[in-house]
Every structure is written in structure tokens, then in C-alpha cells.
Amino acid sequence: MFIDTAKLFVKSGDGGNGAISFRREKYIPLGGPDGGDGGRGGDVILVVEPQLTTLLDFKYTRKFIAEKGANGAGQKCYGKDGEDLYVKVPMGTVVRDFETNKIMADLSHPGDKYVVCKGGKGGKGNTKFATPTRQAPSFAEPGMPGEERTITLELKLLADVGLLGFPNVGKSTLLSVVSKARPKIANYHFTTIRPNLGVVSVPGIQPFVMADIPGIIEGAAEGVGLGIAFLRHIERTRLLIHVVDISGIEGRDPFEDFLKINEELKKYNVKLWDRPQIIAANKSDMLFDEEVFEDFKKKVSELGFTKVFKISAATNQGLEELMKEAAEMLSHIPVQELEISEEERFVPEDKKFTYTIQELNEDGLKVFFIEGTFVDRLLLAVNVNDPDSLKYFHKVLRNKGILDELKEMGIEDGDTVRLNDFEFEFML
């Protein structure tokens, strides 16, 4: 079964909590703080596995969660870091953020890796908060939560040449003759319902990979037929071989079919429309009027398509010349990476803290809400009933620039600052 899209939930490991501990041994009753730091949470990493050819594995497993970091302990023992989780994907996988549909990474080379979720940082133990004036801190940092998101994987096959054309024009037969690929072949439309890859190796030319793309019909760019599901696989090809049924045995006009397919390419992606094309006029063994081919060749030449070959995949007529021309053209077409525009590229948002203001009663006082993962972590580290811990809390607000930002937003004496369930009155 060929699966070329998948939706996954991924979550990196939470960081371990820092420990609150004091050294207590015989003859050393006041040994001071000795709480160790928590371990880092594991990352979720996508890595290319060249042996994979589909996203079938993700049909059954759609949730990936990395290991948490261990908590710190007394005697300055540090927690163990969580194991990174490696998720294997096929070469040619495009990773998108599900919410925004923007591209996070293009994994198109062997060994490519992408950290899709970074593990949470481990919290500091109370040992790290000891100072000459605060010799017995009774607080420590909790671990940072790991990142989590839903992503979509989109497989775009890596092939040098893509076979293009309406259903039942002979693309699968052509691929089976020039390579060792064995696609399903039958005399009905949409015989091919999954892309097929084959390596073309003809004496005297450099081997190349060719993809048989399921038939595209008029309206494919808008979702008609099966074509829209497979147009993405043409994006990475450097050269297109446009196969038409020159015999017209189904009552179709090969030139009209040629125009319609190119119009679908243009609608889907203008760069595909501009890609070099060789035209293969197939089923010529069933052509009884040579004027049909000559007329077709004249019409497409007037549009700028000069590479036109009369072939028969069933009888091998003209195939060697066609493959040699494709190899020659490929030798002059550079391999290009998938272009990602700034509008399409995913940029992670910094959601450490956000501010909102709510007007209060007739006294004119305001409440300033501060929210985010940074706030959650800070509050977990603070004991509001401990003076030293409270001093640390205000010091962090000042060092992080939060107090300065509140002043810029117009906070005044007597206004309230609320962080989750904890609030205090602001004083300049």
C-alpha cells in the first residue's frame, strides 16, 4: 500500500525537576543545600531512512513522545537526561506544521535530520541558588515542559524524470519496458493508483530514476479525479516526459489532451509548467495515418516544444532514442532543492509569556495578566511564604525585563499583576 501523507502528534520529554535537599550527616547538622539539577527531556528527531518508500508505518502509529528527564536528588546528584526519540521517514519527506500548514523542513538527502520538538530544560537544584546572604535556599526550579505539536508528513518522490499524461496513454507500459519496475498494466483508466519508480539503465547513458505518475485529468488542480493526490510527486522531477496517445483509438485529440494537462500543471504550480518537457507520441504502432503525427508535431512545435518522439511502448519502437535524449537533457539540468518561500516557511512563535490588560472598577485600577510557560515554571519554583524565595521571584521578573515592560504598558502604583492564581500589588 502506498501512503504519501500522514498526520502525527509529537511531544518532546519534560525536563526533570531540580531537587530541594540539605546535607544532613552525623557531626554535620548544617551542611548546606545539596539538591542536584534535573535532567534534560529527550528531543523528537525526524531522520531520513533511505530504505523507506512510503509513510505506511504512520498509518498505525501516530503518536510519538520522547522520554522525560529524571528529577535531581540530594548529594548534588543530577537527574539523567531523557533519551532522544528518532522517527524514521522516507527520503523526500516534507514536514509541515498542522495548524499553520507551513513547511518546517524538507528531508530530501540520506541522513538528513530535523528536531521537530526540543526537550524541556532540566530545573536547577537548590544548590545553585545558594549565595553568601542566602545560604539555605528552600526552593528549586521545576523542569521546563517539553514542546508538543501536530505535524503532517508529505512524501514527494525523488525522481529525475516524471511520466505525465492522461489515464491509459501507456505510461506504465513505458516504465515497465525501460526499467525493471513492474507496475500494474491493464486496458482501463486509472489502472495506476500509486506512483511507481524505476531505474532506467540503457547502454551508453547515465542511469536515472523515472516515476510513473497516476493519470491526471482535466480539473486535477482543483481536486478532480486522482491527479491532485499525485501532482506533488512531479515537483521534484527535473524533466517531464509527456506521454500522449497519438493513435486516438479512444476518440481523443492528442493535441487537446496535451494542452489540458499543461493547463493543470500551470494551475497547480507555474514552475511545473516551465519545466523541460519531452513529448512521447505513444501507440504509434496503431496509427494508420502519418499525417496525424506530423500535424501534432507541427502544433506543439509552434508552442515551443521541439523534442517530439514517435514511440510504441508495446513494440519498443523509438524507446532507446527517447531515453538517450532524456539522459542527455538531464546532464545539463542541475539538481534543485525544493524552494520554500518566506511565506511558506514555519517560524516558531515565542510563547514564553504574553500580556493582557483588564480594566477594573470605578477606581480606575487595572489588572495586568502575565501568562505562558515561563510563568508556570517560575511559580512552581517559588514559595510565596518564604522571604528568600519571594526575593528571587521579584529578581527574576526584573532580570527578564517584565517589570520594565509593564511600566511601558502604563502600569501604576496600586495596579494588580496576576500570574495564573498568584497576584501582587505593583509598587514603583
Coordinates of C-alpha atoms in Angstrom, one line a residue:
M1 CA 0.0 0.0 0.0
F2 CA 1.3 3.4 -1.0
I3 CA 0.8 6.1 1.7
D4 CA 2.2 9.6 0.9
T5 CA 0.6 11.7 3.7
A6 CA 0.4 11.3 7.4
K7 CA -0.7 13.3 10.5
L8 CA 1.3 12.8 13.7
F9 CA 1.3 14.1 17.3
V10 CA 4.8 14.6 18.6
K11 CA 5.9 15.6 22.1
S12 CA 9.4 16.0 23.5
G13 CA 10.3 15.0 27.0
D14 CA 9.7 17.3 30.0
G15 CA 12.8 18.4 31.9
G16 CA 13.4 16.9 35.3
N17 CA 12.8 19.0 38.5
G18 CA 15.6 20.4 40.5
A19 CA 15.9 18.9 44.0
I20 CA 15.4 20.7 47.3
S21 CA 17.8 18.9 49.7
F22 CA 20.1 19.7 52.5
R23 CA 23.2 17.8 53.7
R24 CA 22.5 16.1 57.0
E25 CA 25.1 13.8 58.3
K26 CA 26.4 12.9 61.7
Y27 CA 28.5 15.7 63.1
I28 CA 27.4 17.9 60.2
P29 CA 24.0 19.1 61.2
L30 CA 24.0 22.2 59.0
G31 CA 25.8 21.0 55.8
G32 CA 24.0 23.4 53.5
P33 CA 22.0 22.8 50.3
D34 CA 22.9 19.8 48.1
G35 CA 20.0 19.4 45.7
G36 CA 21.0 18.4 42.2
D37 CA 19.7 19.6 38.8
G38 CA 17.0 17.8 36.8
G39 CA 17.9 16.1 33.5
R40 CA 17.0 17.4 30.1
G41 CA 14.0 16.0 28.3
G42 CA 14.5 14.0 25.1
D43 CA 14.1 15.5 21.7
V44 CA 11.9 14.2 18.9
I45 CA 14.0 13.9 15.8
L46 CA 12.9 13.0 12.3
V47 CA 15.7 11.2 10.4
V48 CA 15.8 10.0 6.8
E49 CA 15.8 6.3 6.2
P50 CA 16.6 5.6 2.5
Q51 CA 15.1 2.1 2.6
L52 CA 11.6 3.5 3.3
T53 CA 9.5 4.3 0.3
T54 CA 6.1 5.2 1.8
L55 CA 4.6 6.6 5.0
L56 CA 2.7 3.4 5.7
D57 CA 4.2 2.9 9.2
F58 CA 2.4 6.1 10.3
K59 CA -1.0 4.6 9.4
Y60 CA -0.8 2.6 12.6
T61 CA 1.4 4.7 14.9
R62 CA 0.6 8.3 15.1
K63 CA 1.8 9.5 18.5
F64 CA 5.4 9.9 19.4
I65 CA 6.5 11.0 22.9
A66 CA 10.1 11.3 23.9
E67 CA 11.4 10.3 27.4
K68 CA 11.3 12.7 30.3
G69 CA 14.4 13.9 32.1
A70 CA 14.8 12.4 35.6
N71 CA 14.5 14.6 38.7
G72 CA 17.5 15.8 40.6
A73 CA 18.4 14.3 44.0
G74 CA 20.3 15.0 47.2
Q75 CA 24.1 14.9 47.5
K76 CA 24.2 17.0 44.3
C77 CA 23.0 14.1 42.2
Y78 CA 21.9 15.2 38.7
G79 CA 18.9 13.7 37.0
K80 CA 19.5 11.5 33.9
D81 CA 18.8 13.2 30.6
G82 CA 15.8 11.7 28.6
E83 CA 16.6 9.6 25.6
D84 CA 16.1 11.3 22.2
L85 CA 13.3 9.7 20.1
Y86 CA 14.3 9.1 16.5
V87 CA 11.5 8.8 14.0
K88 CA 12.5 7.3 10.6
V89 CA 10.9 8.9 7.5
P90 CA 11.4 8.3 3.7
M91 CA 13.7 10.4 1.7
G92 CA 11.7 13.2 0.1
T93 CA 9.5 13.9 3.1
V94 CA 8.2 17.5 3.7
V95 CA 7.3 18.3 7.3
R96 CA 4.5 20.8 7.9
D97 CA 3.0 22.3 11.0
F98 CA -0.6 21.2 11.1
E99 CA -2.1 24.4 12.5
T100 CA -0.4 26.8 10.0
N101 CA 0.3 24.3 7.1
K102 CA 3.7 26.0 6.8
I103 CA 6.8 24.0 6.0
M104 CA 9.2 23.1 8.8
A105 CA 11.7 21.0 7.0
D106 CA 12.4 19.3 3.6
L107 CA 14.2 16.0 4.3
S108 CA 15.5 15.1 0.8
H109 CA 19.0 13.7 1.4
P110 CA 20.3 10.5 3.1
G111 CA 21.0 11.2 6.8
D112 CA 19.0 14.4 6.9
K113 CA 17.7 15.1 10.4
Y114 CA 15.3 17.6 11.9
V115 CA 14.5 18.3 15.6
V116 CA 10.7 18.7 15.4
C117 CA 10.3 19.1 19.2
K118 CA 13.1 20.1 21.6
G119 CA 13.2 18.6 25.0
G120 CA 12.5 20.7 28.1
K121 CA 15.4 22.0 30.1
G122 CA 16.1 20.5 33.5
G123 CA 15.4 22.6 36.6
K124 CA 18.2 23.8 38.8
G125 CA 18.5 22.3 42.3
N126 CA 18.6 24.5 45.4
T127 CA 22.4 24.2 45.4
K128 CA 22.5 26.7 42.5
F129 CA 20.6 29.3 44.5
A130 CA 22.9 29.5 47.5
T131 CA 24.6 32.9 48.0
P132 CA 26.6 34.4 50.8
T133 CA 23.5 36.0 52.1
R134 CA 21.1 33.2 51.2
Q135 CA 22.9 30.1 52.5
A136 CA 19.9 27.8 52.8
P137 CA 17.5 28.3 49.8
S138 CA 14.4 26.3 50.3
F139 CA 13.3 26.4 46.7
A140 CA 14.5 24.9 43.4
E141 CA 13.4 25.2 39.7
P142 CA 11.0 22.7 38.1
G143 CA 11.8 21.3 34.7
M144 CA 10.6 23.0 31.6
P145 CA 7.8 21.3 29.8
G146 CA 8.6 19.7 26.5
E147 CA 7.3 21.0 23.2
E148 CA 4.3 19.4 21.6
R149 CA 2.6 19.9 18.2
T150 CA 0.7 18.1 15.5
I151 CA 2.6 17.8 12.2
T152 CA 1.8 16.5 8.8
L153 CA 4.3 14.5 6.7
E154 CA 4.0 14.8 2.9
L155 CA 6.1 12.5 0.7
K156 CA 7.3 13.9 -2.6
L157 CA 9.0 11.2 -4.6
L158 CA 12.6 11.8 -5.6
A159 CA 12.9 11.1 -9.4
D160 CA 14.9 12.6 -12.2
V161 CA 12.1 12.2 -14.8
G162 CA 8.3 12.2 -14.4
L163 CA 6.0 10.5 -16.8
L164 CA 3.0 12.7 -17.4
G165 CA -0.3 12.2 -19.3
F166 CA -3.9 11.3 -19.3
P167 CA -5.0 7.9 -18.0
N168 CA -4.4 4.9 -20.2
V169 CA -1.9 6.5 -22.6
G170 CA 0.8 3.9 -21.8
K171 CA 2.9 5.5 -19.1
S172 CA 3.1 2.3 -17.0
T173 CA 3.9 0.2 -20.1
L174 CA 6.7 2.6 -21.0
L175 CA 8.2 2.4 -17.5
S176 CA 8.0 -1.4 -17.4
V177 CA 9.9 -1.7 -20.7
V178 CA 12.7 0.7 -20.0
S179 CA 13.3 -0.3 -16.4
K180 CA 12.8 -3.3 -14.0
A181 CA 9.7 -1.8 -12.4
R182 CA 6.6 -3.9 -12.7
P183 CA 3.6 -1.5 -12.4
K184 CA 0.1 -2.8 -12.9
I185 CA -0.9 -2.7 -16.5
A186 CA -4.4 -3.0 -17.9
N187 CA -6.6 -1.5 -20.6
Y188 CA -8.8 0.7 -18.4
H189 CA -8.5 4.2 -16.9
F190 CA -6.7 4.7 -13.6
T191 CA -5.0 1.3 -13.7
T192 CA -2.2 3.1 -11.8
I193 CA -3.4 4.3 -8.5
R194 CA 0.0 4.8 -6.9
P195 CA 3.3 6.3 -8.2
N196 CA 5.9 3.8 -9.4
L197 CA 9.6 4.3 -9.6
G198 CA 12.1 2.6 -11.9
V199 CA 15.8 3.0 -12.7
V200 CA 16.4 3.4 -16.4
S201 CA 19.6 1.8 -17.5
V202 CA 20.3 1.8 -21.2
P203 CA 23.8 1.1 -22.6
G204 CA 25.7 4.2 -23.3
I205 CA 23.8 6.6 -20.9
Q206 CA 24.0 7.5 -17.3
P207 CA 21.2 5.7 -15.3
F208 CA 18.4 7.8 -14.0
V209 CA 15.2 7.4 -11.9
M210 CA 11.9 7.7 -13.6
A211 CA 8.5 8.0 -11.9
D212 CA 5.2 6.8 -13.4
I213 CA 2.6 9.3 -12.0
P214 CA -1.1 8.2 -12.0
G215 CA -3.1 9.7 -14.8
I216 CA -4.0 13.4 -14.5
I217 CA -7.3 14.6 -15.9
E218 CA -8.9 18.0 -16.6
G219 CA -9.6 19.7 -13.3
A220 CA -7.0 17.8 -11.3
A221 CA -5.6 21.0 -9.8
E222 CA -9.0 21.7 -8.3
G223 CA -9.3 18.2 -6.9
V224 CA -11.0 16.3 -9.8
G225 CA -10.0 12.6 -10.2
L226 CA -6.9 11.1 -8.7
G227 CA -4.4 13.6 -10.1
I228 CA -4.5 16.1 -7.3
A229 CA -3.2 13.5 -4.9
F230 CA -0.1 12.9 -7.0
L231 CA 0.7 16.2 -8.6
R232 CA 3.1 16.8 -5.7
H233 CA 5.3 13.9 -6.9
I234 CA 6.2 15.8 -10.1
E235 CA 7.5 18.8 -8.1
R236 CA 11.0 17.3 -7.5
T237 CA 11.5 16.0 -11.1
R238 CA 14.0 17.8 -13.3
L239 CA 12.4 16.7 -16.6
L240 CA 9.0 15.6 -17.7
I241 CA 8.2 13.1 -20.4
H242 CA 4.7 14.0 -21.6
V243 CA 3.0 10.8 -23.0
V244 CA 0.1 11.2 -25.4
D245 CA -2.0 8.6 -27.2
I246 CA -1.3 9.6 -30.8
S247 CA -3.5 6.8 -32.2
G248 CA -6.7 8.4 -30.9
I249 CA -8.3 5.0 -30.6
E250 CA -10.4 6.3 -27.7
G251 CA -11.7 9.2 -29.8
R252 CA -9.5 11.8 -28.0
D253 CA -7.5 14.5 -29.7
P254 CA -3.8 14.2 -28.6
F255 CA -3.1 17.9 -29.0
E256 CA -6.2 18.9 -26.9
D257 CA -5.1 16.4 -24.2
F258 CA -1.6 17.9 -24.3
L259 CA -2.9 21.4 -23.8
K260 CA -5.3 20.3 -21.0
I261 CA -2.5 18.6 -19.0
N262 CA -0.2 21.6 -19.3
E263 CA -3.0 23.8 -18.1
E264 CA -3.4 21.7 -15.0
L265 CA 0.4 22.0 -14.4
K266 CA 0.1 25.7 -14.7
K267 CA -2.8 25.9 -12.2
Y268 CA -1.1 23.7 -9.7
N269 CA 2.4 25.3 -9.9
V270 CA 3.7 27.6 -12.6
K271 CA 7.2 26.2 -12.1
L272 CA 6.0 22.8 -13.2
W273 CA 4.6 24.3 -16.3
D274 CA 8.0 25.8 -17.1
R275 CA 9.8 22.5 -16.5
P276 CA 11.5 21.0 -19.6
Q277 CA 9.3 18.5 -21.4
I278 CA 9.9 15.8 -24.0
I279 CA 6.8 14.7 -25.8
A280 CA 6.3 10.9 -26.4
A281 CA 3.6 10.2 -29.0
N282 CA 2.8 6.7 -27.9
K283 CA 0.8 3.8 -29.6
S284 CA 2.2 4.8 -32.9
D285 CA 2.0 1.1 -34.0
M286 CA -1.8 1.6 -34.1
L287 CA -1.5 4.8 -36.1
F288 CA -2.7 4.4 -39.7
D289 CA -2.4 8.0 -40.9
E290 CA 1.1 9.5 -40.6
E291 CA -0.4 12.9 -41.2
V292 CA -1.9 12.8 -37.7
F293 CA 1.6 12.7 -36.1
E294 CA 3.1 15.3 -38.4
D295 CA 0.1 17.7 -37.7
F296 CA 0.5 17.1 -33.9
K297 CA 4.3 17.7 -34.1
K298 CA 3.8 20.9 -36.0
K299 CA 1.2 22.2 -33.5
V300 CA 3.4 21.5 -30.4
S301 CA 6.5 22.9 -32.1
E302 CA 4.7 26.2 -32.6
L303 CA 4.2 26.3 -28.8
G304 CA 8.0 25.8 -28.3
F305 CA 8.1 22.1 -27.7
T306 CA 10.6 20.8 -30.2
K307 CA 11.5 17.4 -28.5
V308 CA 8.8 15.1 -30.0
F309 CA 9.3 11.4 -30.4
K310 CA 7.1 8.9 -32.1
I311 CA 7.2 5.7 -30.0
S312 CA 5.4 2.5 -29.2
A313 CA 5.9 1.1 -25.7
A314 CA 4.2 -2.1 -26.7
T315 CA 6.7 -2.8 -29.6
N316 CA 9.8 -0.9 -28.2
Q317 CA 9.8 1.4 -31.2
G318 CA 11.7 4.6 -30.6
L319 CA 12.3 4.0 -26.8
E320 CA 16.1 3.9 -27.0
E321 CA 16.2 7.3 -28.7
L322 CA 13.8 8.7 -26.2
M323 CA 15.8 7.5 -23.2
K324 CA 19.1 8.7 -24.6
E325 CA 17.6 12.2 -25.2
A326 CA 16.2 12.3 -21.6
A327 CA 19.7 11.3 -20.3
E328 CA 21.3 14.0 -22.4
M329 CA 19.0 16.7 -21.2
L330 CA 19.4 15.6 -17.6
S331 CA 23.2 16.0 -17.9
H332 CA 22.6 19.8 -18.4
I333 CA 19.8 20.3 -15.8
P334 CA 21.1 20.9 -12.3
V335 CA 19.6 19.2 -9.3
Q336 CA 17.5 21.8 -7.5
E337 CA 16.3 21.8 -3.9
L338 CA 12.7 22.3 -3.1
E339 CA 12.2 26.1 -2.9
I340 CA 10.5 27.3 0.2
S341 CA 9.3 30.9 0.2
E342 CA 9.3 33.1 3.3
E343 CA 5.5 32.9 3.4
E344 CA 5.6 29.1 3.4
R345 CA 8.4 28.7 5.9
F346 CA 7.4 27.8 9.5
V347 CA 8.7 30.2 12.2
P348 CA 8.2 29.0 15.8
E349 CA 6.4 31.5 18.0
D350 CA 8.0 32.6 21.3
K351 CA 5.2 31.9 23.8
K352 CA 7.2 32.2 27.0
F353 CA 4.9 35.0 28.2
T354 CA 2.2 37.2 27.0
Y355 CA 0.4 40.2 28.5
T356 CA -3.2 41.2 28.6
I357 CA -4.8 44.1 30.5
Q358 CA -8.3 44.2 32.0
E359 CA -9.9 47.4 33.3
L360 CA -11.3 47.2 36.8
N361 CA -14.0 49.1 38.6
E362 CA -14.6 52.9 39.0
D363 CA -11.3 53.3 40.9
G364 CA -9.5 53.2 37.6
L365 CA -7.2 50.4 38.7
K366 CA -6.1 47.8 36.2
V367 CA -5.1 44.1 36.3
F368 CA -2.2 43.1 34.2
F369 CA -2.2 39.4 33.3
I370 CA 1.0 37.6 32.5
E371 CA 0.7 34.1 31.1
G372 CA 2.9 31.5 29.5
T373 CA 5.2 28.5 30.1
F374 CA 7.8 30.8 31.7
V375 CA 5.2 31.9 34.2
D376 CA 4.2 28.4 35.0
R377 CA 7.8 27.3 35.6
L378 CA 8.6 30.4 37.8
L379 CA 5.5 29.9 40.0
L380 CA 6.4 26.3 40.6
A381 CA 9.8 27.3 41.8
V382 CA 8.6 29.9 44.2
N383 CA 7.4 29.5 47.8
V384 CA 5.5 32.7 48.4
N385 CA 5.6 32.2 52.2
D386 CA 9.4 32.2 52.1
P387 CA 11.1 35.7 52.1
D388 CA 14.2 34.5 50.2
S389 CA 12.1 32.7 47.6
L390 CA 9.9 35.8 47.2
K391 CA 13.0 38.0 46.7
Y392 CA 14.2 35.5 44.0
F393 CA 10.8 35.8 42.3
H394 CA 11.0 39.6 42.0
K395 CA 14.6 39.4 40.9
V396 CA 13.6 37.1 38.0
L397 CA 10.8 39.5 37.0
R398 CA 13.3 42.4 36.9
N399 CA 16.1 40.5 35.1
K400 CA 13.7 39.2 32.5
G401 CA 12.6 42.7 31.7
I402 CA 9.0 42.0 32.7
L403 CA 8.8 44.9 35.2
D404 CA 10.1 47.3 32.6
E405 CA 7.6 46.1 30.0
L406 CA 4.8 46.6 32.5
K407 CA 5.9 50.2 33.0
E408 CA 5.9 50.8 29.3
M409 CA 2.4 49.5 29.2
G410 CA 1.3 52.1 31.7
I411 CA 1.2 50.2 35.0
E412 CA 0.8 52.5 38.0
D413 CA 1.1 52.1 41.8
G414 CA -1.7 50.1 43.2
D415 CA -2.4 48.2 39.9
T416 CA -2.6 44.4 40.2
V417 CA -0.2 42.0 38.5
R418 CA -1.6 38.5 38.1
L419 CA 0.3 35.4 37.2
N420 CA -2.1 32.4 37.0
D421 CA -3.5 32.1 40.5
F422 CA -0.9 34.4 42.1
E423 CA -1.2 38.1 42.2
F424 CA 0.5 41.1 43.8
E425 CA 0.1 44.8 44.0
F426 CA 2.6 46.7 41.9
M427 CA 4.8 49.3 43.6
L428 CA 7.2 51.6 41.8

